[in-house]
Short mmCIF file of C-alpha atoms in Angstrom, two decimals:
data_model
loop_
_atom_site.label_atom_id
_atom_site.label_comp_id
_atom_site.label_asym_id
_atom_site.label_seq_id
_atom_site.Cartn_x
_atom_site.Cartn_y
_atom_site.Cartn_z
CA MET A 257 -39.19 130.19 -15.62
CA GLU A 258 -40.37 133.43 -15.62
CA GLY A 259 -39.48 137.17 -13.66
CA GLN A 260 -38.38 136.99 -10.27
CA GLU A 261 -38.33 132.84 -10.08
CA TYR A 262 -36.17 132.82 -13.62
CA GLY A 263 -33.88 135.95 -11.83
CA GLN A 264 -33.11 134.48 -8.87
CA THR A 265 -32.23 130.84 -9.84
CA LEU A 266 -29.93 132.67 -12.40
CA ARG A 267 -28.00 134.54 -9.84
CA GLN A 268 -27.98 130.96 -7.48
CA LEU A 269 -26.34 129.27 -10.90
CA THR A 270 -23.74 132.27 -11.43
CA LEU A 271 -23.39 131.60 -7.82
CA TRP A 272 -22.19 128.01 -7.79
CA THR A 273 -20.14 128.83 -11.72
CA HIS A 274 -18.25 131.31 -10.32
CA HIS A 275 -17.70 129.69 -7.25
CA VAL A 276 -17.58 126.46 -7.21
CA LEU A 277 -17.19 125.48 -10.89
CA LEU A 278 -14.36 127.71 -12.60
CA PRO A 279 -12.40 127.46 -9.47
CA VAL A 280 -11.79 123.86 -9.69
CA TYR A 281 -12.20 123.42 -13.42
CA GLY A 282 -11.98 126.21 -15.05
CA ARG A 283 -8.84 125.99 -17.18
CA GLU A 284 -7.09 128.42 -18.83
CA VAL A 285 -8.62 129.65 -22.22
CA THR A 286 -6.57 128.89 -25.24
CA SER A 287 -7.71 129.26 -29.43
CA ALA A 288 -8.69 125.64 -29.30
CA GLU A 289 -10.41 126.09 -25.24
CA PRO A 290 -12.39 129.30 -26.05
CA TRP A 291 -14.55 130.77 -23.29
CA CYS A 292 -16.14 133.73 -22.83
CA SER A 293 -16.22 136.26 -19.51
CA ARG A 294 -19.52 137.00 -20.23
CA TRP A 295 -21.09 133.37 -20.39
CA TRP A 296 -24.10 134.21 -19.36
CA GLU A 297 -25.29 135.87 -22.68
CA HIS A 298 -24.98 132.52 -24.85
CA PRO A 299 -28.65 130.65 -24.18
CA GLU A 300 -26.25 128.14 -24.72
CA ALA A 301 -23.95 127.54 -21.22
CA ILE A 302 -26.93 128.98 -19.71
CA ALA A 303 -28.65 125.89 -20.12
CA GLN A 304 -25.76 123.59 -20.24
CA PHE A 305 -24.64 125.07 -17.05
CA HIS A 306 -27.73 124.50 -15.47
CA GLY A 307 -28.34 120.94 -16.34
CA LEU A 308 -25.19 120.98 -14.78
CA TRP A 309 -25.57 122.32 -10.94
CA LEU A 310 -28.99 120.38 -11.26
CA ALA A 311 -27.17 117.24 -11.69
CA TRP A 312 -24.03 118.33 -9.49
CA GLY A 313 -26.80 119.07 -6.53
CA GLU A 314 -28.46 115.14 -7.04
CA LEU A 315 -25.21 113.71 -7.10
CA THR A 316 -23.28 115.16 -4.92
CA GLY A 317 -25.82 116.58 -2.47
CA PRO A 318 -26.94 115.00 0.57
CA GLY A 319 -27.89 111.09 -0.07
CA SER A 320 -25.94 110.83 -2.79
CA LYS A 321 -24.13 108.05 -3.34
CA GLN A 322 -20.73 107.88 -2.36
CA SER A 323 -19.70 107.10 -6.52
CA GLY A 324 -21.72 109.99 -7.49
CA PRO A 325 -19.47 113.01 -7.42
CA ALA A 326 -17.27 110.48 -10.04
CA ASN A 327 -20.25 110.13 -12.28
CA TRP A 328 -21.30 113.32 -12.17
CA HIS A 329 -17.45 114.03 -13.20
CA ARG A 330 -17.30 111.59 -16.27
CA ASP A 331 -21.38 111.63 -17.23
CA TYR A 332 -21.58 116.02 -16.92
CA LEU A 333 -18.85 117.56 -16.23
CA VAL A 334 -16.64 116.57 -18.79
CA PRO A 335 -19.42 116.85 -22.01
CA VAL A 336 -20.69 119.77 -20.98
CA MET A 337 -17.11 121.84 -20.76
CA SER A 338 -15.69 119.78 -23.78
CA ALA A 339 -19.01 121.45 -25.80
CA LEU A 340 -19.27 124.54 -23.99
CA ARG A 341 -15.05 125.16 -24.75
CA ASN A 342 -15.10 123.41 -28.17
CA PRO A 343 -13.49 125.28 -30.72
CA THR A 344 -16.31 126.00 -32.62
CA GLY A 345 -18.66 125.74 -29.63
CA PRO A 346 -21.38 129.05 -28.21
CA PHE A 347 -17.79 130.54 -27.30
CA ALA A 348 -15.57 130.51 -30.55
CA GLY A 349 -16.12 133.94 -31.83
CA CYS A 350 -15.47 135.58 -28.54
CA LYS A 351 -11.34 136.06 -26.99
CA PRO A 352 -10.60 137.24 -23.21
CA GLY A 353 -12.27 140.27 -22.78
CA ALA A 354 -14.48 140.61 -26.08
CA HIS A 355 -17.73 138.79 -25.81
CA ARG A 356 -19.63 138.51 -29.24
CA PRO A 357 -22.60 136.66 -29.72
CA LYS A 358 -23.28 133.87 -31.41
CA GLU A 359 -24.70 134.15 -35.11
CA ILE A 360 -27.49 131.09 -35.24
CA PRO A 361 -28.17 129.58 -38.22
CA LYS A 362 -30.60 131.09 -40.97
CA VAL A 363 -33.70 129.53 -41.43
CA ASP A 364 -35.88 130.30 -45.12
CA ALA A 365 -38.54 132.41 -44.07
CA ILE A 366 -41.08 130.14 -45.32
CA ASP A 367 -43.50 127.05 -43.56
CA PRO A 368 -42.43 123.80 -45.44
CA PHE A 369 -45.40 122.32 -43.60
CA GLY A 370 -47.67 125.08 -43.63
CA PRO A 371 -50.84 125.66 -46.17
CA VAL A 372 -49.56 125.20 -49.50
CA GLY A 373 -51.09 129.14 -50.96
#
């Protein structure tokens, strides 16, 4: 997605995250379960929440099976929230009221499979 479509999708994701997900499933912030109040500045969080939101729509929306919500909790909610709130996850450097971008792993500038020069 790009441009306006991307912006609209992020807006819908943010509304769902702030008004559905966090009021019900947001747990207290601790050093063992960090959180970033600027979660949208973490690409991994956007990707994880987007997948969680899409699964929510499929498994809890009209026409879903009665076991859909239970499957969503087990298969999507718990793994995603555990990964994001892990002490070594994307919010590891963030503290309440203080966002810190995640440092991505360094990669050598060489192309190991490129032409030999």
